[in-house]
Tab-separated table of C-alpha atoms in Angstrom:
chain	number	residue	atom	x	y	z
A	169	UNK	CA	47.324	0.562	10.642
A	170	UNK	CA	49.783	2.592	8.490
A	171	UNK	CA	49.241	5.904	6.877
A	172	UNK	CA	48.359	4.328	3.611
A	173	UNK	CA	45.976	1.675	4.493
A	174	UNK	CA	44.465	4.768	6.744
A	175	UNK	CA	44.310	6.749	2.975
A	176	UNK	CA	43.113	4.274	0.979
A	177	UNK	CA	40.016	3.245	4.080
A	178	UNK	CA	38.813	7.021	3.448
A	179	UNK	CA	39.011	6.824	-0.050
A	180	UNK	CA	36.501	3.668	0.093
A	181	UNK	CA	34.527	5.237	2.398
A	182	UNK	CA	33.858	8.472	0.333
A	183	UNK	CA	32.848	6.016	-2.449
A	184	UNK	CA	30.042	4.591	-0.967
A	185	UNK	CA	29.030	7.306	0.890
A	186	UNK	CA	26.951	9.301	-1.781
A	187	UNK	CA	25.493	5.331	-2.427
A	188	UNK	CA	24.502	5.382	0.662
A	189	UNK	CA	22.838	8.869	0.743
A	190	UNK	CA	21.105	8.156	-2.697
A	191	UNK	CA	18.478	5.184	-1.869
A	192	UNK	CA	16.276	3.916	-4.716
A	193	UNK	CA	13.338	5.292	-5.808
A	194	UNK	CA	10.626	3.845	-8.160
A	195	UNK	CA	10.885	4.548	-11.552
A	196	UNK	CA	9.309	6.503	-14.101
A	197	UNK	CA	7.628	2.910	-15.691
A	198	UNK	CA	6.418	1.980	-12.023
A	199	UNK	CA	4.606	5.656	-11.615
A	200	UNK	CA	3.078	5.128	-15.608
A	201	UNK	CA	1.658	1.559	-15.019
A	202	UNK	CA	0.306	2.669	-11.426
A	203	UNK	CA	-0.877	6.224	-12.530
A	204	UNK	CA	-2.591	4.762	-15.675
A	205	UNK	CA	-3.911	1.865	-13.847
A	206	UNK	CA	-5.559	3.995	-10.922
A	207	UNK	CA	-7.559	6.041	-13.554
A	208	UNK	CA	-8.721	3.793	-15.857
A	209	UNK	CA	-9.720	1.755	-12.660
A	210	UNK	CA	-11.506	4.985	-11.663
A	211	UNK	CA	-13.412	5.833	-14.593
A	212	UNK	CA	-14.786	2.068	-15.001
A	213	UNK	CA	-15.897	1.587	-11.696
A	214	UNK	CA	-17.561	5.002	-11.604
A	215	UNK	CA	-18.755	4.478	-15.409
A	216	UNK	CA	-20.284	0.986	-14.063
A	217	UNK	CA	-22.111	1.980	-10.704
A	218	UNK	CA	-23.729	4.202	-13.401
A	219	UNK	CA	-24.786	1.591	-16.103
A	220	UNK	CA	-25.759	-0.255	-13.102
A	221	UNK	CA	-28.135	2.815	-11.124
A	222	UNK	CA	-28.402	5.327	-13.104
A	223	UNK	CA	-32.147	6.010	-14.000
A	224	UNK	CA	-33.148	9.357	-16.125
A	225	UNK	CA	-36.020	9.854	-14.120
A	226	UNK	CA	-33.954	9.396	-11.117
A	227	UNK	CA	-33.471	6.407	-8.118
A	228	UNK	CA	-36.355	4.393	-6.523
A	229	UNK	CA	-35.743	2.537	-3.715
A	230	UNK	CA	-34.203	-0.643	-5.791
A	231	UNK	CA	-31.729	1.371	-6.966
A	232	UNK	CA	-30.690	3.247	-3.995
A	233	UNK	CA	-30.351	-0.312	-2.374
A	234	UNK	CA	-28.199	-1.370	-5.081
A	235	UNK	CA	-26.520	1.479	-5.457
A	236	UNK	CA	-25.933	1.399	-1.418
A	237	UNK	CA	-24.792	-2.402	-2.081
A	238	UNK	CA	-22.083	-1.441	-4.771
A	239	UNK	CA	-20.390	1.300	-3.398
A	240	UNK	CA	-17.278	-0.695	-2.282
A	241	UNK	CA	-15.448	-1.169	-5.788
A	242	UNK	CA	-15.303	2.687	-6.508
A	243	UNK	CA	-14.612	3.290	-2.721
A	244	UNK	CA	-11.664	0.857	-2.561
A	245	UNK	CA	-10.365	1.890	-6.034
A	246	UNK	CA	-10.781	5.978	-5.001
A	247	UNK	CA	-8.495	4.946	-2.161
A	248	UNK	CA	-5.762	3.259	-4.164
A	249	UNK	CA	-6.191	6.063	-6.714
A	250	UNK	CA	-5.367	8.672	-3.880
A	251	UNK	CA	-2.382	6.919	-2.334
A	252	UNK	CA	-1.072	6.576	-6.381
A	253	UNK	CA	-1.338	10.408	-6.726
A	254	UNK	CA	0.298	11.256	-3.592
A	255	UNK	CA	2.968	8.743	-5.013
A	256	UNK	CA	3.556	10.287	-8.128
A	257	UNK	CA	2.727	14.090	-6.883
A	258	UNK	CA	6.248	13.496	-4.348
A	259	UNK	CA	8.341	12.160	-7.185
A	260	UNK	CA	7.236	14.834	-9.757
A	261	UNK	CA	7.451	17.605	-7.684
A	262	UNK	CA	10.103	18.809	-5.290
A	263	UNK	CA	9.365	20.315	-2.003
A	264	UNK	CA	7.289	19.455	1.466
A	265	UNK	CA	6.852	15.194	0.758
A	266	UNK	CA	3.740	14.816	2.825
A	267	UNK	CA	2.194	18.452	1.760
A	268	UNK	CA	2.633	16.938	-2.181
A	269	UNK	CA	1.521	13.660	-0.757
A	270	UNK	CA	-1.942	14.822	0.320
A	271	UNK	CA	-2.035	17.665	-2.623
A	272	UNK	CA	-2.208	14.958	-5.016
A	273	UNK	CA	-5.086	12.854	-3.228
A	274	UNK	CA	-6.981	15.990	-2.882
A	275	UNK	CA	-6.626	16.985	-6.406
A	276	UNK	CA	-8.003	12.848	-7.247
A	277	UNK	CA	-10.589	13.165	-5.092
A	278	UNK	CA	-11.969	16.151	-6.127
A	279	UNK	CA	-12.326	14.736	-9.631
A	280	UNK	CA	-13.444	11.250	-8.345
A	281	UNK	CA	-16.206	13.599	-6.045
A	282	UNK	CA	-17.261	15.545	-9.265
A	283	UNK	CA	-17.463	12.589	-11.740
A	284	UNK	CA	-19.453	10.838	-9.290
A	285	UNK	CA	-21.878	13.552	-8.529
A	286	UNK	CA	-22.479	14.704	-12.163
A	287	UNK	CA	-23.545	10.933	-12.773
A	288	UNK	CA	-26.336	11.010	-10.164
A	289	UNK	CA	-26.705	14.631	-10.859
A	290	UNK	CA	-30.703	13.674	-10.952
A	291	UNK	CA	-30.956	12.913	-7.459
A	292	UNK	CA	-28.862	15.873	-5.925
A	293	UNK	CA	-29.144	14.246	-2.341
A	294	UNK	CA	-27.754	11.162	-3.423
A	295	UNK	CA	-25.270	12.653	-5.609
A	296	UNK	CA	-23.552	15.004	-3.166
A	297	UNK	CA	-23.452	11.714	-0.370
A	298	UNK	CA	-21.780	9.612	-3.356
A	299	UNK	CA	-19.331	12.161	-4.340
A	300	UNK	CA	-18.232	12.650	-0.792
A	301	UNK	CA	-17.765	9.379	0.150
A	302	UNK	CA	-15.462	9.685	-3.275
A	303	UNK	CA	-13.415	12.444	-1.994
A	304	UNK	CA	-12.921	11.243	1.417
A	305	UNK	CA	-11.781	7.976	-0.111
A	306	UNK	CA	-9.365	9.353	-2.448
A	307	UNK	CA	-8.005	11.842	0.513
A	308	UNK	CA	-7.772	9.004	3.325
A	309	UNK	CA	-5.850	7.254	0.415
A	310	UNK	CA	-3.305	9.489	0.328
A	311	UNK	CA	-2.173	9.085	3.751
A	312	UNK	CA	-0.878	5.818	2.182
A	313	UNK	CA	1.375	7.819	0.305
A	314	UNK	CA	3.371	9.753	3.468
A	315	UNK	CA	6.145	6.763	4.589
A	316	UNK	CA	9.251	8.404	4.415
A	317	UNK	CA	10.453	5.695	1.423
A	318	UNK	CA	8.834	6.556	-1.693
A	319	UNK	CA	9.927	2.805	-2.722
A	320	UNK	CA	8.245	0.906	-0.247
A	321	UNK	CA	4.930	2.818	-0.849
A	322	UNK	CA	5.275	1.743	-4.445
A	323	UNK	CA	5.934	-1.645	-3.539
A	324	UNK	CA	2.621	-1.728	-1.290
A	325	UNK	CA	1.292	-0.362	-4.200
A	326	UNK	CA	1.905	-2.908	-7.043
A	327	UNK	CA	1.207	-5.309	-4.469
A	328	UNK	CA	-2.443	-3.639	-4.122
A	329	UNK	CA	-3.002	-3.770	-8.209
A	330	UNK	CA	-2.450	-7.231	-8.035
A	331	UNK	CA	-5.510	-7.483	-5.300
A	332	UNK	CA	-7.334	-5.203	-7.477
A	333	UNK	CA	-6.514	-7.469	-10.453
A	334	UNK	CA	-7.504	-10.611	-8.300
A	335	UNK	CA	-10.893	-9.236	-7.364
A	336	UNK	CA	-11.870	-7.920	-10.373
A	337	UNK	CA	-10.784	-11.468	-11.884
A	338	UNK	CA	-13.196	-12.973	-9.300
A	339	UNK	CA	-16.165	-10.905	-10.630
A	340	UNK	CA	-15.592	-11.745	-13.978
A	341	UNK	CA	-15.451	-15.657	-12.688
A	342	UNK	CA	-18.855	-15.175	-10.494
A	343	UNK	CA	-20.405	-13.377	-13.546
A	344	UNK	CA	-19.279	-16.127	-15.998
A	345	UNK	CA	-19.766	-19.451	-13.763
A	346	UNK	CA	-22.693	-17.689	-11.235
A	347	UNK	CA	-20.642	-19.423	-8.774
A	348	UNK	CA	-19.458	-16.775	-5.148
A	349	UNK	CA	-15.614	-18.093	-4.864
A	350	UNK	CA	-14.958	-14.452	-2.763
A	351	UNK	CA	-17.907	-12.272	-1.571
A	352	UNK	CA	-20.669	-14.502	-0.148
A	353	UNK	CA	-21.337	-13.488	3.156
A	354	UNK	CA	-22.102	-17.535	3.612
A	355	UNK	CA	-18.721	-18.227	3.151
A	356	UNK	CA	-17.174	-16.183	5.455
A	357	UNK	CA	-17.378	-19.431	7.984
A	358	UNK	CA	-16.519	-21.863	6.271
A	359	UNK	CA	-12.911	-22.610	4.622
A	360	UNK	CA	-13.427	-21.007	1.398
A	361	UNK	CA	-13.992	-17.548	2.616
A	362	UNK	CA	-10.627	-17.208	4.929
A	363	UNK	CA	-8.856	-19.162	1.865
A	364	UNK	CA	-9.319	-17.281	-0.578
A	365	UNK	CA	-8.220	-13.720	1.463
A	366	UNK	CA	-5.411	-15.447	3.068
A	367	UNK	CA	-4.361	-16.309	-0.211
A	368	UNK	CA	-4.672	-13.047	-1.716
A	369	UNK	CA	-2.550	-11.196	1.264
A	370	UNK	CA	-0.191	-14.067	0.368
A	371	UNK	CA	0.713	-13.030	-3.330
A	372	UNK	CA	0.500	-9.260	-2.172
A	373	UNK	CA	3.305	-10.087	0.067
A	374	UNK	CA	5.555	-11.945	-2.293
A	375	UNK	CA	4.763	-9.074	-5.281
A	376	UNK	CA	5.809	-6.669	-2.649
A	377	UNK	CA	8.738	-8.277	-1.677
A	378	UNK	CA	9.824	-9.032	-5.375
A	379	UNK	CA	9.333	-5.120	-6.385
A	380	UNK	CA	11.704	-4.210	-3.890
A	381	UNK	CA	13.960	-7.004	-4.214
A	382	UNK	CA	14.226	-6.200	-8.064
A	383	UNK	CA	15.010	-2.203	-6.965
A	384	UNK	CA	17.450	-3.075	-4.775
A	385	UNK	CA	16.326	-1.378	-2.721
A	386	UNK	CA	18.160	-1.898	0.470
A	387	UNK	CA	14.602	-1.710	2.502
A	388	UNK	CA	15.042	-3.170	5.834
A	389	UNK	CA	12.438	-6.009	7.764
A	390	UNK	CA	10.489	-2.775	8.938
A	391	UNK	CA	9.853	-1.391	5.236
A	392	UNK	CA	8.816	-5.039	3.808
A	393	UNK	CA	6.352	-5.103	6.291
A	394	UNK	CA	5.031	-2.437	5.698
A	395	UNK	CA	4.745	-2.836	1.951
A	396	UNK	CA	3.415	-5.997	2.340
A	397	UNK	CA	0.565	-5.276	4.980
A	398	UNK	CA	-0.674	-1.906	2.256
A	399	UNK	CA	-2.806	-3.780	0.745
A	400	UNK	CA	-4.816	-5.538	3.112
A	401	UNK	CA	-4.636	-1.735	4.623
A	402	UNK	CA	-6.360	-0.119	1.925
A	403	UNK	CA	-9.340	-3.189	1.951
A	404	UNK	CA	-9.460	-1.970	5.398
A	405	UNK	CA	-10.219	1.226	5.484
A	406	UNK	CA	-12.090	0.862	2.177
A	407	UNK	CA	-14.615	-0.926	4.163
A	408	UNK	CA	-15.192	1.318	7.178
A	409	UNK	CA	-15.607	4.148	4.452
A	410	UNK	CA	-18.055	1.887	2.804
A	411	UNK	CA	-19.947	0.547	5.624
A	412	UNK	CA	-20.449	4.815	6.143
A	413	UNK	CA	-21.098	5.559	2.771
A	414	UNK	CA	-23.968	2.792	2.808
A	415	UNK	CA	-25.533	3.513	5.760
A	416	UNK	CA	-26.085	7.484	4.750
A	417	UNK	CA	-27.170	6.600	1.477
A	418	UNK	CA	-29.292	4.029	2.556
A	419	UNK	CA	-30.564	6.484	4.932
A	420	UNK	CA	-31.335	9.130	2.745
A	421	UNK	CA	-33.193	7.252	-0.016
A	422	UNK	CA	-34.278	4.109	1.718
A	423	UNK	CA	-37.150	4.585	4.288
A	424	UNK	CA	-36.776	1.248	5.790
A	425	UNK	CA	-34.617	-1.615	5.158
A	426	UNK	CA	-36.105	-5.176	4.538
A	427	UNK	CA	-34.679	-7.601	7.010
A	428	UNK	CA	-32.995	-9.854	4.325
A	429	UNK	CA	-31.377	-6.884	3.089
A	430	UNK	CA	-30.187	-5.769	6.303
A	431	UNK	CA	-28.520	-8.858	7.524
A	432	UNK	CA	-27.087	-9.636	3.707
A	433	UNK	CA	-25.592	-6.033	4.497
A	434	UNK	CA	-24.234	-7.132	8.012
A	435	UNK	CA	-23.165	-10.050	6.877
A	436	UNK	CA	-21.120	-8.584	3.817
A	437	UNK	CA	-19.431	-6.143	5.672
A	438	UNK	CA	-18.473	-8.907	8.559
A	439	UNK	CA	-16.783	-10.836	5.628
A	440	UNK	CA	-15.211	-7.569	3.997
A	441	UNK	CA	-13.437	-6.826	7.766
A	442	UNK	CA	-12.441	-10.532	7.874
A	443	UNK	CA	-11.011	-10.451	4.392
A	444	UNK	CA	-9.184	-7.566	5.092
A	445	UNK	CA	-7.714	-8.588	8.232
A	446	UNK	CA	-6.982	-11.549	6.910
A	447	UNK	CA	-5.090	-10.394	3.868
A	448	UNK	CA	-3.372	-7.679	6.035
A	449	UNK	CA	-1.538	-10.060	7.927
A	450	UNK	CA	-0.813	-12.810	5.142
A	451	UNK	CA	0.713	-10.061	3.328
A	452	UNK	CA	2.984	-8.956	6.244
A	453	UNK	CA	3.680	-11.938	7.531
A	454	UNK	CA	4.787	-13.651	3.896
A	455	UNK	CA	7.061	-10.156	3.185
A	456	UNK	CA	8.586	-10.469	6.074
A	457	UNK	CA	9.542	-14.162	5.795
A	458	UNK	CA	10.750	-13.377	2.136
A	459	UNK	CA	12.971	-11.023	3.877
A	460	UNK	CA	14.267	-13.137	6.295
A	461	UNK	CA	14.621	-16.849	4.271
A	462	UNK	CA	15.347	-15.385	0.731
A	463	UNK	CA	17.588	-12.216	0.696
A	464	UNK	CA	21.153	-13.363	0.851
A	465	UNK	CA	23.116	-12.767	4.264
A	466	UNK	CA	26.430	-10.695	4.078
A	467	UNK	CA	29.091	-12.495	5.047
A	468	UNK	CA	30.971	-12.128	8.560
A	469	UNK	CA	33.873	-9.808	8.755
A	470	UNK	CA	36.234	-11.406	10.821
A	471	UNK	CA	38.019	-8.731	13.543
A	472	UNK	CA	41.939	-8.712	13.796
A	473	UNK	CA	42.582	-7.518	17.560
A	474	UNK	CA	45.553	-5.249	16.847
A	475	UNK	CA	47.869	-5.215	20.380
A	476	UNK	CA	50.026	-1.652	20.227
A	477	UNK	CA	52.369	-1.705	22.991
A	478	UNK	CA	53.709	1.707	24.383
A	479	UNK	CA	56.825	2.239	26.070
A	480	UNK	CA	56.780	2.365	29.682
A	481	UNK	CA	58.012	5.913	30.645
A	482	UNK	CA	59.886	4.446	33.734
A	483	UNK	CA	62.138	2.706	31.326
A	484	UNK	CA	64.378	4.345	29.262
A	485	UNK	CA	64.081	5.171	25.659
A	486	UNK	CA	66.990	3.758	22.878
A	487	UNK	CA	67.640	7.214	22.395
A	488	UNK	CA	68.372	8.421	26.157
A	489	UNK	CA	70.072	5.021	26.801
A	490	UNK	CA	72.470	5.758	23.574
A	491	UNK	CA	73.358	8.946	24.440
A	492	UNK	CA	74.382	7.960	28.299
């Protein structure tokens, strides 16, 4: 290789370096549709539980049971609502990433905790259960947040709207048609109720894989996975919160459950772990195989073996055998 081709290699080289150094980042539109989403997610599903409980003269038994029963919206949206502020907190702010992370999920879930509690203010027992199970929600959401690339978090993220989106779309179709396409316990064994999960975690994947295909993002196999298996993540550990949350508020206003209660409520959770299991995986497993079948391989660089031949010190050089 001669001195110029040597020049002009470093030249290239120091032009896609600082390329290389910057990776992307999600956008200011990404954090306003998430951050916006999150809390007016937040305030309905709070503002609902309400309309749906919330007694002046305070909760008998029916409405702790109901109340117990309908805990898992606002505990699954508190989580997403965390991991979005730890999102935006780490893009706004410069400093410690995981210390802004979890600032920002504490700072949601202290609000969430409050809201919740000044809504069932009249049964201070209750409340204080309620808005904890808030605050833990929003904090364990944050920890959603801490991946080293702020883009693939987002992508997990958009990806989890869209399952937001999907269930709240299959309320308003049970409401409407009084027909369970997602949340009967009964279905849980039967094809409908690993269907409808698997295909859930399906379009989670592919919206996460699009997002970071439209950032170019340059996220390898590892960070599509995990983007796509967030959602199905956040059902997750929504449900162990819940499945918590129930049993102490169940426990505090509820002397005894009925039997047909109890098993709906074993029964429910059972599909909820399923689901999210099931959607987990789909939404991996179809990132990853985006990845793999749809992202264009670079083509092969061909290596020129470049044979430098020496001379042999034994032999003479041109210049010692001109001068004898």
């Amino acid at each position: 290789m001669t001195n110029s081709q040597e020049t002009k290699t470093k030249e290239t080289q120091r032009e896609e370096a600082p390329a290389r150094q910057a990776p992307a980042e999600p956008g200011r539109p990404t954090l306003w549709v998430l951050g916006i989403a999150a809390l007016a997610a937040l305030g309905g599903v709070v503002y609902s539980l309400y309309q749906l409980t919330g007694m002046a003269d305070g909760l008998d038994e029916t409405g702790v049971v109901i109340l117990a029963f309908s805990l898992f919206s606002p505990i699954i949206v508190a989580a997403y609502a965390g991991a979005v502020a730890g999102l935006v907190m780490t893009r706004v702010f410069k400093g410690p990433r995981r210390a802004f992370a979890m600032l920002g999920a504490v700072l949601i879930g202290m609000v969430s905790g409050v809201v919740a509690y000044a809504s069932f203010s009249v049964d201070p027992d209750i409340a204080l259960a309620v808005g904890l199970v808030m605050f833990g929600s929003a904090v364990l959401g944050g920890l959603f947040a801490l991946p080293k690339r702020s883009v693939t978090v987002a992508a997990g993220l958009v990806a989890t709207l869209l399952l937001l989106a999907f269930m709240f779309g299959r309320g308003l179709f049970e409401a409407a048609t009084s027909v369970s396409l997602f949340s009967d316990p009964l279905d849980q064994y039967g094809a409908l109720g690993s269907a409808i999960p698997f295909a859930a975690g399906l379009a989670c994947g592919l919206a996460a894989f699009a997002y970071l295909r439209a950032k170019k993002s340059g996220v390898k196999l590892l960070g599509h996975l995990v983007a796509g298996a967030i959602p199905g993540a956040i059902w997750l550990v929504s449900t162990i919160v819940a499945q918590i949350g129930v049993e102490v508020v169940l426990g505090i206003g509820v002397g005894e459950l009925g039997q047909l209660d109890a098993a709906f409520l074993a029964l429910s959770f059972q599909w909820q772990y399923n689901g999210s299991m099931t959607a987990l995986f789909a939404g991996a497993l179809c990132a990853v195989l985006a990845y793999g079948l749809l992202i264009p391989r670079a083509p092969k660089i061909k290596r020129v073996n470049t044979i430098v031949s020496f001379p042999d010190k034994d032999q003479p050089s041109d210049k010692t055998a001109k001068t004898s």
